[in-house]
């Protein structure tokens, strides 16, 4: 029996005993096959079982189309929660697979195919009516998921809560939220067939009050702590948009870049408790002068990361001290018209080479904040593997097996290109001073680039934006692990998501989408415990609020861009989980939980331990962070680097 | 003004500069025109670059409007008669525009595309062909024709029509562009050019690819959005054009000779692109003489773009044999069958090729007017041979046409047998003049339905057919294991077989000339499942196993090393794929220690209990999972009896060990059988115990055997340290005359083991010999040699040998065979021998006909001439 864990948040949850009784070949009423848009031969199967008038709906069974044609293994990959039913599954596969194969032989399989296995009038009638009502498991995904937006968004508020739903989308929403909520009450127009179709779910009719979450129309809304209205947002509410669902891996999205926006919701806002920070805005002396060009990656605007945060924060601090400091990409900078060029990150395009040459011609010194952290020389390989593994591992067994091999460094056919290109070599040759996070980084620069010039240690430049506590509409009231990085293999969010989901740890991923294919895999893995937010949807204060609310901050990427984002959370007392590839140990020593980014199990364990230990570690972490990341000391150090780089008249 | 070149840009200023720098010199011969650059809110130094070209018109947008909107925006202010949409990541070659304008001057041309090359001068775009998508949301797949082909290729430089050309360089009349509403802005940086070309086609205009207009295309991407919206673009395109786009990939194949096509899965379930080569198609004419005469008929058959090779006339009694031969012509990829009563019309074969290339789950395409329609997606349950094209590479080599009253029935029968393998028969569009179905009594008798009934191929009928396939009975399994010293391992292996095998089995231990300790251990085995063959010398892996296989009685034969420990369910898992996958001929397990990917990487058990626990876990987790491969290692192979009958045993030219399993695998695959490695069958392997125990130079043996393998299959003699590609040998096909590896004859051994199969015969003389021990054998061996020299198969004599245990009858039989080999005689031509195991020699002796039996101990002069004289005397 092949299993997978994808889309756990979208499937209704039944009691095991109930499901066992119905999950049998003899109870199978209908199967619905629908193709999805991927680059693989892939589709999904919805199965509906009935026994004695009660139904079991198993949607989103994955079809490995390759195995329908080349019979290497079963083409059906089952939701992991049915692992206990392997014998029943064997019988069901024996019934279903010949049908699937016949479809593949006899047709171009591009559409929806339905096979009714039991044509008793009652069953067939229920199936037909469910389909007309676009109930989950009976109708095309685009129709079903169009109705699910509000509930999917509301899921972040639903865990172990009392939930109530009303309106035309309530039945599907209730089915989907059944895997989250403690108690669910709902009503909808086609109540009769919907209650039959979802008869196995422990839901009730609406009675009384005391609900934590309401999902439905604003008119006739039931009072609850949080409401997700199927309506335009009013003042004080958060506007959430839902693009048209595609029959693909992005089934329900709140990102307008995923398609044409077709619905919007309003979410009532609430405050959450925040932790205070130990980092404070330093008093400004001012009166300094000098023209500083701070250079960021060409794609920094599109894919902001810790380096660009730090660059902007440094620019703000320098400006406050009277410097003429601006942040820009290399091709926009005129080397002759500035006194210092401060390049953030070593991974730049060719334009930085031109800039470095211009700087040399103009006699303008270059200071580099290197973020050089590929000491083991495996970042290229790591990134390649982080994408290749989900690409080829269709089921959990292959995923785990491949991850084990990856962790043991047994997979050899991965891209092992040097992580640093020609621009890094040139920058390090031309750098008059380098800002490093730790002595270990300085040593690495010496070993990797032969750099023996001035190094200035500045652990992290942390943005000091004042947080807002009005972030309840984003993340609910529960604590979470925060990973703030562009969604891409380098940042390794997939491993963190799988680890968190398996451990039942709430994870909030914040960042732009830098790699769309990788986003697909993260979407699939993001189940009941993961929330994804686009940082472009957040105000700086809301982002600061997330840091102040996070219980754990994590960076399990193959290469980070410094310690800034970890330090930002740690300043509030959040526990730190970081990759061994970076320099977290130099900053927090034993207070940080270090992991191998290839080891999903270790990441899960570290997240769990950090979560448990946070209350005890909070003060020590915050104090250590405040001590090592003092904004004023950091600014002084950077300015001294400018001085040592012989910047004329730096102060 | 003749033309307006429109270049939308978003960043990548350096590429824009390169493109603009190249333009003036390359368009000088194109007449008067203008260049409009639309800057879609670039954030780099694009504006600075554009400012350096005063001869261009620039539109600057405050936000990125996307490719379609930017082109439309420029088209609205364009003054040229023709619009030229051009990407900024291109570098034109001289004369490109003048050439495109020449084609555009024709009144019915609505769009002209160009040849776009990668910097290494391979094709990025040479027109866009369309293939059907067999399994996926999108019904059709546009793809770049001639992708990565060197630009010197004549087809690349040939101007031809397509449905679609790329918008990276697309010329179209401005009036038409306006009439069609320009590029559809519903797409986001993708497929708007495809959509536009399809609109041009729908408007009745031609889309021309100009192979003389050449540009480099650096194919850079302008950010992640391009891919982010891919799904949306795909959906939109599919919604708009589903059902109205012609799958023209095959037409391009006909012109080109090949097409890229998804064919089969890999180990991990992905689908690999496959290049399908179209070679000359041999046509078999059968059924009846064409009324118009053969020559005229042949001329009609050749009226098609698809290349017709030989035309084979399969009429009369040997029609089936002729058809079989036509399907085995070396190098052929397709064979067409046409009834003499059919009336082939022009292009008859092209449509069949088009249908065959439509999906990877089709092995044949046919005309069947009874179910054909203008719907382009009809599959038959199976089709008769009135006009049928068979894709030979999808028909396993071992699946021959079977004998029926007519070839029509033989071909329909083949179709039915191909269904469980996952292949159907597509029905060609249009009505081709074929005669009505001619019913065939033999077909109806065997399949229980008339021939016409199998034409109907709705999914329900296919499903019913798949469900009706009876499960195969497993029967006896013969386990053949070699022993060459290291007796402790043999003992462990046998014990594990006894403990962990629940299927009916027999074990044949072939001792390859071990020392006394091993022989003694083998003699002590007291197990009714186990038989032992004692060889005097080491016959190598191949020879030893062949000795065992020759006497195996099972429906399946498992060749198993003696340095293994099998685990619970091992054999069940090895047998299971034969039920599930009809084309599987050999299965193999995973193990802890072996060369190649059969070795698991996570077997970290410390002792035998841990190993069994690991194997049990693995069996549960990996139930019925595995992968198809071209090569399985010989330490354990489970072989279907029909494979042995088809390809024989191991090739004995490989001495001691190594590469005989490679050779066997190649022959299995070449014969059209699959090799399946079972993830759920785990066998512990100590590894090379025989080599270690016998102090064999492993490396040297391997090199020598590689040389033999290389010579046999045409590989370079140099040892391939990084492995070799077996497909080279496999694709050569299985040639029984050259590749069949005969087993030691069963006639000699058969007389002992299967007495029922021996035809009783009257003898004038029976020579009786007792073999109680090796000393006796020395005496008998000498007599046997002279006996074979003295007599041949016609002589009315037999040599009856009885063994009483050591050596036993099997061992004696092997030795007798080798005596024959040394004398260069074959079992078919030698005098008869009967060999038995007999515990009671006296009883056996008394069972022989007393009147004509002579004990060889009593014969003093054993020279061949004396023996012949003896026979003559007795006969007289």
PDB file of C-alpha atoms in Angstrom, chain B residues 653-857:
ATOM      1  CA  UNK B 653      31.178 -19.642 -22.671  1.00  0.00           C
ATOM      2  CA  UNK B 654      31.475 -17.569 -19.515  1.00  0.00           C
ATOM      3  CA  UNK B 655      33.706 -19.463 -17.145  1.00  0.00           C
ATOM      4  CA  UNK B 656      33.451 -19.568 -13.396  1.00  0.00           C
ATOM      5  CA  UNK B 657      31.284 -16.508 -12.890  1.00  0.00           C
ATOM      6  CA  UNK B 658      30.408 -12.973 -13.989  1.00  0.00           C
ATOM      7  CA  UNK B 659      28.629 -11.740 -17.098  1.00  0.00           C
ATOM      8  CA  UNK B 660      26.670 -14.907 -17.694  1.00  0.00           C
ATOM      9  CA  UNK B 661      23.849 -13.205 -15.824  1.00  0.00           C
ATOM     10  CA  UNK B 662      24.313 -10.058 -17.896  1.00  0.00           C
ATOM     11  CA  UNK B 663      24.148 -12.188 -20.991  1.00  0.00           C
ATOM     12  CA  UNK B 664      21.051 -13.950 -19.713  1.00  0.00           C
ATOM     13  CA  UNK B 665      19.384 -10.626 -18.881  1.00  0.00           C
ATOM     14  CA  UNK B 666      20.113  -9.254 -22.318  1.00  0.00           C
ATOM     15  CA  UNK B 667      18.617 -12.313 -23.952  1.00  0.00           C
ATOM     16  CA  UNK B 668      15.537 -12.148 -21.720  1.00  0.00           C
ATOM     17  CA  UNK B 669      14.970  -8.510 -22.621  1.00  0.00           C
ATOM     18  CA  UNK B 670      15.781  -9.012 -26.271  1.00  0.00           C
ATOM     19  CA  UNK B 671      13.174 -11.738 -26.403  1.00  0.00           C
ATOM     20  CA  UNK B 672      10.631  -9.205 -25.202  1.00  0.00           C
ATOM     21  CA  UNK B 673      10.263 -10.260 -21.589  1.00  0.00           C
ATOM     22  CA  UNK B 674      10.518  -7.859 -18.699  1.00  0.00           C
ATOM     23  CA  UNK B 675      12.827  -8.266 -15.723  1.00  0.00           C
ATOM     24  CA  UNK B 676      11.255  -7.112 -12.491  1.00  0.00           C
ATOM     25  CA  UNK B 677      13.104  -6.515  -9.243  1.00  0.00           C
ATOM     26  CA  UNK B 678      10.813  -7.144  -6.287  1.00  0.00           C
ATOM     27  CA  UNK B 679      11.241  -4.599  -3.539  1.00  0.00           C
ATOM     28  CA  UNK B 680       9.335  -6.847  -1.145  1.00  0.00           C
ATOM     29  CA  UNK B 681      11.545  -9.927  -1.521  1.00  0.00           C
ATOM     30  CA  UNK B 682      14.707  -9.705   0.521  1.00  0.00           C
ATOM     31  CA  UNK B 683      17.465 -12.293   0.557  1.00  0.00           C
ATOM     32  CA  UNK B 684      20.578 -12.060   2.651  1.00  0.00           C
ATOM     33  CA  UNK B 685      23.692 -12.591   0.592  1.00  0.00           C
ATOM     34  CA  UNK B 686      27.050 -13.391   2.131  1.00  0.00           C
ATOM     35  CA  UNK B 687      28.642 -12.599  -1.190  1.00  0.00           C
ATOM     36  CA  UNK B 688      31.243 -14.335  -3.372  1.00  0.00           C
ATOM     37  CA  UNK B 689      31.718 -17.167  -0.872  1.00  0.00           C
ATOM     38  CA  UNK B 690      32.636 -19.606  -3.601  1.00  0.00           C
ATOM     39  CA  UNK B 691      35.197 -17.264  -4.976  1.00  0.00           C
ATOM     40  CA  UNK B 692      36.657 -16.712  -1.529  1.00  0.00           C
ATOM     41  CA  UNK B 693      36.520 -20.378  -0.575  1.00  0.00           C
ATOM     42  CA  UNK B 694      38.214 -21.408  -3.792  1.00  0.00           C
ATOM     43  CA  UNK B 695      40.704 -18.585  -3.990  1.00  0.00           C
ATOM     44  CA  UNK B 696      39.530 -17.375  -7.385  1.00  0.00           C
ATOM     45  CA  UNK B 697      41.007 -14.262  -8.945  1.00  0.00           C
ATOM     46  CA  UNK B 698      37.726 -12.441  -9.187  1.00  0.00           C
ATOM     47  CA  UNK B 699      39.000  -9.422 -11.094  1.00  0.00           C
ATOM     48  CA  UNK B 700      40.743 -11.486 -13.693  1.00  0.00           C
ATOM     49  CA  UNK B 701      37.695 -13.705 -14.216  1.00  0.00           C
ATOM     50  CA  UNK B 702      35.558 -10.639 -14.623  1.00  0.00           C
ATOM     51  CA  UNK B 703      37.831  -9.095 -17.237  1.00  0.00           C
ATOM     52  CA  UNK B 704      38.026 -12.293 -19.218  1.00  0.00           C
ATOM     53  CA  UNK B 705      34.293 -12.749 -19.169  1.00  0.00           C
ATOM     54  CA  UNK B 706      33.724  -9.146 -20.170  1.00  0.00           C
ATOM     55  CA  UNK B 707      35.817  -9.828 -23.249  1.00  0.00           C
ATOM     56  CA  UNK B 708      33.564 -12.745 -24.086  1.00  0.00           C
ATOM     57  CA  UNK B 709      30.449 -10.691 -23.459  1.00  0.00           C
ATOM     58  CA  UNK B 710      31.793  -7.780 -25.483  1.00  0.00           C
ATOM     59  CA  UNK B 711      32.656 -10.009 -28.386  1.00  0.00           C
ATOM     60  CA  UNK B 712      29.244 -11.649 -28.338  1.00  0.00           C
ATOM     61  CA  UNK B 713      27.223  -8.429 -28.169  1.00  0.00           C
ATOM     62  CA  UNK B 714      29.458  -6.027 -30.036  1.00  0.00           C
ATOM     63  CA  UNK B 715      30.852  -3.889 -27.239  1.00  0.00           C
ATOM     64  CA  UNK B 716      34.412  -2.555 -27.134  1.00  0.00           C
ATOM     65  CA  UNK B 717      36.799  -4.965 -25.497  1.00  0.00           C
ATOM     66  CA  UNK B 718      38.007  -2.419 -22.970  1.00  0.00           C
ATOM     67  CA  UNK B 719      36.536  -3.212 -19.561  1.00  0.00           C
ATOM     68  CA  UNK B 720      33.768  -0.693 -18.764  1.00  0.00           C
ATOM     69  CA  UNK B 721      34.673   0.535 -15.310  1.00  0.00           C
ATOM     70  CA  UNK B 722      31.576   2.738 -15.256  1.00  0.00           C
ATOM     71  CA  UNK B 723      29.242   0.077 -16.552  1.00  0.00           C
ATOM     72  CA  UNK B 724      27.752  -0.383 -19.976  1.00  0.00           C
ATOM     73  CA  UNK B 725      24.419   0.289 -21.600  1.00  0.00           C
ATOM     74  CA  UNK B 726      22.648  -3.054 -22.146  1.00  0.00           C
ATOM     75  CA  UNK B 727      20.090  -1.482 -24.464  1.00  0.00           C
ATOM     76  CA  UNK B 728      22.569  -1.608 -27.296  1.00  0.00           C
ATOM     77  CA  UNK B 729      22.482  -5.392 -27.149  1.00  0.00           C
ATOM     78  CA  UNK B 730      18.790  -5.610 -26.290  1.00  0.00           C
ATOM     79  CA  UNK B 731      17.654  -3.489 -29.201  1.00  0.00           C
ATOM     80  CA  UNK B 732      19.464  -5.837 -31.534  1.00  0.00           C
ATOM     81  CA  UNK B 733      16.735  -8.343 -30.819  1.00  0.00           C
ATOM     82  CA  UNK B 734      16.834 -12.029 -29.969  1.00  0.00           C
ATOM     83  CA  UNK B 735      17.999 -14.269 -32.741  1.00  0.00           C
ATOM     84  CA  UNK B 736      17.331 -17.876 -31.828  1.00  0.00           C
ATOM     85  CA  UNK B 737      19.962 -19.203 -34.180  1.00  0.00           C
ATOM     86  CA  UNK B 738      22.675 -17.141 -32.531  1.00  0.00           C
ATOM     87  CA  UNK B 739      21.439 -16.499 -29.034  1.00  0.00           C
ATOM     88  CA  UNK B 740      19.676 -19.636 -27.869  1.00  0.00           C
ATOM     89  CA  UNK B 741      21.779 -21.332 -25.200  1.00  0.00           C
ATOM     90  CA  UNK B 742      20.975 -25.050 -25.250  1.00  0.00           C
ATOM     91  CA  UNK B 743      20.628 -26.887 -21.997  1.00  0.00           C
ATOM     92  CA  UNK B 744      22.301 -30.234 -21.525  1.00  0.00           C
ATOM     93  CA  UNK B 745      20.083 -32.626 -23.349  1.00  0.00           C
ATOM     94  CA  UNK B 746      17.179 -34.021 -21.484  1.00  0.00           C
ATOM     95  CA  UNK B 747      17.210 -37.235 -23.422  1.00  0.00           C
ATOM     96  CA  UNK B 748      19.841 -38.931 -21.379  1.00  0.00           C
ATOM     97  CA  UNK B 749      18.654 -37.574 -18.107  1.00  0.00           C
ATOM     98  CA  UNK B 750      15.092 -37.784 -19.215  1.00  0.00           C
ATOM     99  CA  UNK B 751      15.230 -41.500 -19.455  1.00  0.00           C
ATOM    100  CA  UNK B 752      15.813 -41.535 -15.776  1.00  0.00           C
ATOM    101  CA  UNK B 753      13.752 -38.705 -14.530  1.00  0.00           C
ATOM    102  CA  UNK B 754      10.781 -38.908 -16.775  1.00  0.00           C
ATOM    103  CA  UNK B 755      10.492 -42.520 -17.803  1.00  0.00           C
ATOM    104  CA  UNK B 756       7.041 -41.959 -19.116  1.00  0.00           C
ATOM    105  CA  UNK B 757       8.429 -39.828 -21.868  1.00  0.00           C
ATOM    106  CA  UNK B 758      10.715 -42.494 -23.279  1.00  0.00           C
ATOM    107  CA  UNK B 759       9.390 -44.411 -26.230  1.00  0.00           C
ATOM    108  CA  UNK B 760       9.718 -48.177 -25.542  1.00  0.00           C
ATOM    109  CA  UNK B 761      12.013 -49.836 -27.988  1.00  0.00           C
ATOM    110  CA  UNK B 762      13.102 -53.393 -28.702  1.00  0.00           C
ATOM    111  CA  UNK B 763      16.863 -54.004 -28.332  1.00  0.00           C
ATOM    112  CA  UNK B 764      18.982 -56.829 -29.548  1.00  0.00           C
ATOM    113  CA  UNK B 765      21.495 -56.128 -26.781  1.00  0.00           C
ATOM    114  CA  UNK B 766      21.214 -54.384 -23.410  1.00  0.00           C
ATOM    115  CA  UNK B 767      24.559 -53.648 -21.801  1.00  0.00           C
ATOM    116  CA  UNK B 768      24.070 -53.465 -18.042  1.00  0.00           C
ATOM    117  CA  UNK B 769      26.381 -51.500 -15.784  1.00  0.00           C
ATOM    118  CA  UNK B 770      26.325 -50.981 -12.028  1.00  0.00           C
ATOM    119  CA  UNK B 771      27.817 -47.885 -10.436  1.00  0.00           C
ATOM    120  CA  UNK B 772      28.136 -48.384  -6.709  1.00  0.00           C
ATOM    121  CA  UNK B 773      30.924 -45.854  -6.237  1.00  0.00           C
ATOM    122  CA  UNK B 774      33.477 -43.742  -8.029  1.00  0.00           C
ATOM    123  CA  UNK B 775      35.700 -46.738  -8.651  1.00  0.00           C
ATOM    124  CA  UNK B 776      32.843 -48.438 -10.477  1.00  0.00           C
ATOM    125  CA  UNK B 777      32.267 -45.275 -12.455  1.00  0.00           C
ATOM    126  CA  UNK B 778      35.852 -45.323 -13.708  1.00  0.00           C
ATOM    127  CA  UNK B 779      35.192 -48.720 -15.199  1.00  0.00           C
ATOM    128  CA  UNK B 780      31.826 -47.751 -16.660  1.00  0.00           C
ATOM    129  CA  UNK B 781      33.140 -44.486 -18.033  1.00  0.00           C
ATOM    130  CA  UNK B 782      35.719 -46.232 -20.102  1.00  0.00           C
ATOM    131  CA  UNK B 783      33.113 -48.651 -21.454  1.00  0.00           C
ATOM    132  CA  UNK B 784      30.678 -45.868 -22.205  1.00  0.00           C
ATOM    133  CA  UNK B 785      33.188 -44.056 -24.348  1.00  0.00           C
ATOM    134  CA  UNK B 786      33.842 -47.128 -26.458  1.00  0.00           C
ATOM    135  CA  UNK B 787      30.139 -47.899 -26.618  1.00  0.00           C
ATOM    136  CA  UNK B 788      29.429 -44.501 -28.189  1.00  0.00           C
ATOM    137  CA  UNK B 789      32.232 -44.976 -30.679  1.00  0.00           C
ATOM    138  CA  UNK B 790      30.918 -48.386 -31.586  1.00  0.00           C
ATOM    139  CA  UNK B 791      27.237 -47.580 -32.062  1.00  0.00           C
ATOM    140  CA  UNK B 792      24.945 -44.877 -33.284  1.00  0.00           C
ATOM    141  CA  UNK B 793      21.274 -44.147 -32.705  1.00  0.00           C
ATOM    142  CA  UNK B 794      20.123 -46.707 -35.236  1.00  0.00           C
ATOM    143  CA  UNK B 795      21.853 -49.592 -33.509  1.00  0.00           C
ATOM    144  CA  UNK B 796      19.458 -51.899 -31.633  1.00  0.00           C
ATOM    145  CA  UNK B 797      21.432 -51.559 -28.406  1.00  0.00           C
ATOM    146  CA  UNK B 798      21.171 -49.675 -25.184  1.00  0.00           C
ATOM    147  CA  UNK B 799      23.430 -49.101 -22.260  1.00  0.00           C
ATOM    148  CA  UNK B 800      21.531 -49.406 -18.975  1.00  0.00           C
ATOM    149  CA  UNK B 801      23.346 -47.842 -16.083  1.00  0.00           C
ATOM    150  CA  UNK B 802      22.145 -47.996 -12.520  1.00  0.00           C
ATOM    151  CA  UNK B 803      23.594 -45.795  -9.808  1.00  0.00           C
ATOM    152  CA  UNK B 804      23.082 -46.599  -6.185  1.00  0.00           C
ATOM    153  CA  UNK B 805      23.672 -43.205  -4.661  1.00  0.00           C
ATOM    154  CA  UNK B 806      27.090 -41.785  -5.249  1.00  0.00           C
ATOM    155  CA  UNK B 807      27.405 -40.901  -7.986  1.00  0.00           C
ATOM    156  CA  UNK B 808      23.691 -40.800  -8.533  1.00  0.00           C
ATOM    157  CA  UNK B 809      21.797 -40.973 -11.796  1.00  0.00           C
ATOM    158  CA  UNK B 810      21.819 -37.228 -12.397  1.00  0.00           C
ATOM    159  CA  UNK B 811      25.518 -37.056 -11.922  1.00  0.00           C
ATOM    160  CA  UNK B 812      26.101 -40.031 -14.164  1.00  0.00           C
ATOM    161  CA  UNK B 813      23.880 -38.465 -16.783  1.00  0.00           C
ATOM    162  CA  UNK B 814      25.912 -35.266 -16.789  1.00  0.00           C
ATOM    163  CA  UNK B 815      29.100 -37.280 -17.126  1.00  0.00           C
ATOM    164  CA  UNK B 816      27.704 -39.307 -19.953  1.00  0.00           C
ATOM    165  CA  UNK B 817      26.758 -36.108 -21.738  1.00  0.00           C
ATOM    166  CA  UNK B 818      30.244 -34.788 -21.394  1.00  0.00           C
ATOM    167  CA  UNK B 819      31.606 -38.012 -22.792  1.00  0.00           C
ATOM    168  CA  UNK B 820      29.437 -37.396 -25.806  1.00  0.00           C
ATOM    169  CA  UNK B 821      30.650 -33.841 -26.074  1.00  0.00           C
ATOM    170  CA  UNK B 822      34.232 -34.983 -26.023  1.00  0.00           C
ATOM    171  CA  UNK B 823      33.470 -37.405 -28.796  1.00  0.00           C
ATOM    172  CA  UNK B 824      31.765 -34.566 -30.654  1.00  0.00           C
ATOM    173  CA  UNK B 825      28.538 -36.525 -30.735  1.00  0.00           C
ATOM    174  CA  UNK B 826      25.025 -35.278 -30.099  1.00  0.00           C
ATOM    175  CA  UNK B 827      22.434 -37.061 -27.998  1.00  0.00           C
ATOM    176  CA  UNK B 828      20.160 -37.240 -30.990  1.00  0.00           C
ATOM    177  CA  UNK B 829      22.659 -39.264 -32.967  1.00  0.00           C
ATOM    178  CA  UNK B 830      24.224 -41.425 -30.284  1.00  0.00           C
ATOM    179  CA  UNK B 831      23.212 -44.868 -29.204  1.00  0.00           C
ATOM    180  CA  UNK B 832      20.644 -45.108 -26.420  1.00  0.00           C
ATOM    181  CA  UNK B 833      21.482 -44.918 -22.774  1.00  0.00           C
ATOM    182  CA  UNK B 834      19.200 -45.379 -19.786  1.00  0.00           C
ATOM    183  CA  UNK B 835      20.334 -44.257 -16.398  1.00  0.00           C
ATOM    184  CA  UNK B 836      18.499 -44.884 -13.152  1.00  0.00           C
ATOM    185  CA  UNK B 837      18.877 -44.505  -9.462  1.00  0.00           C
ATOM    186  CA  UNK B 838      18.331 -47.958  -8.002  1.00  0.00           C
ATOM    187  CA  UNK B 839      18.822 -48.936  -4.410  1.00  0.00           C
ATOM    188  CA  UNK B 840      18.256 -52.618  -5.110  1.00  0.00           C
ATOM    189  CA  UNK B 841      20.642 -53.429  -7.911  1.00  0.00           C
ATOM    190  CA  UNK B 842      19.728 -57.081  -8.015  1.00  0.00           C
ATOM    191  CA  UNK B 843      16.090 -56.309  -8.536  1.00  0.00           C
ATOM    192  CA  UNK B 844      16.959 -53.866 -11.236  1.00  0.00           C
ATOM    193  CA  UNK B 845      19.182 -56.389 -12.953  1.00  0.00           C
ATOM    194  CA  UNK B 846      16.470 -58.994 -12.897  1.00  0.00           C
ATOM    195  CA  UNK B 847      14.038 -56.530 -14.469  1.00  0.00           C
ATOM    196  CA  UNK B 848      16.158 -56.361 -17.610  1.00  0.00           C
ATOM    197  CA  UNK B 849      15.335 -58.835 -20.399  1.00  0.00           C
ATOM    198  CA  UNK B 850      17.568 -61.711 -19.541  1.00  0.00           C
ATOM    199  CA  UNK B 851      17.884 -63.058 -23.045  1.00  0.00           C
ATOM    200  CA  UNK B 852      19.615 -59.994 -24.449  1.00  0.00           C
ATOM    201  CA  UNK B 853      21.281 -58.398 -21.400  1.00  0.00           C
ATOM    202  CA  UNK B 854      25.025 -58.526 -20.991  1.00  0.00           C
ATOM    203  CA  UNK B 855      26.785 -57.233 -17.885  1.00  0.00           C
ATOM    204  CA  UNK B 856      29.690 -55.118 -19.025  1.00  0.00           C
ATOM    205  CA  UNK B 857      31.873 -56.669 -16.320  1.00  0.00           C
TER     206      UNK B 857
END
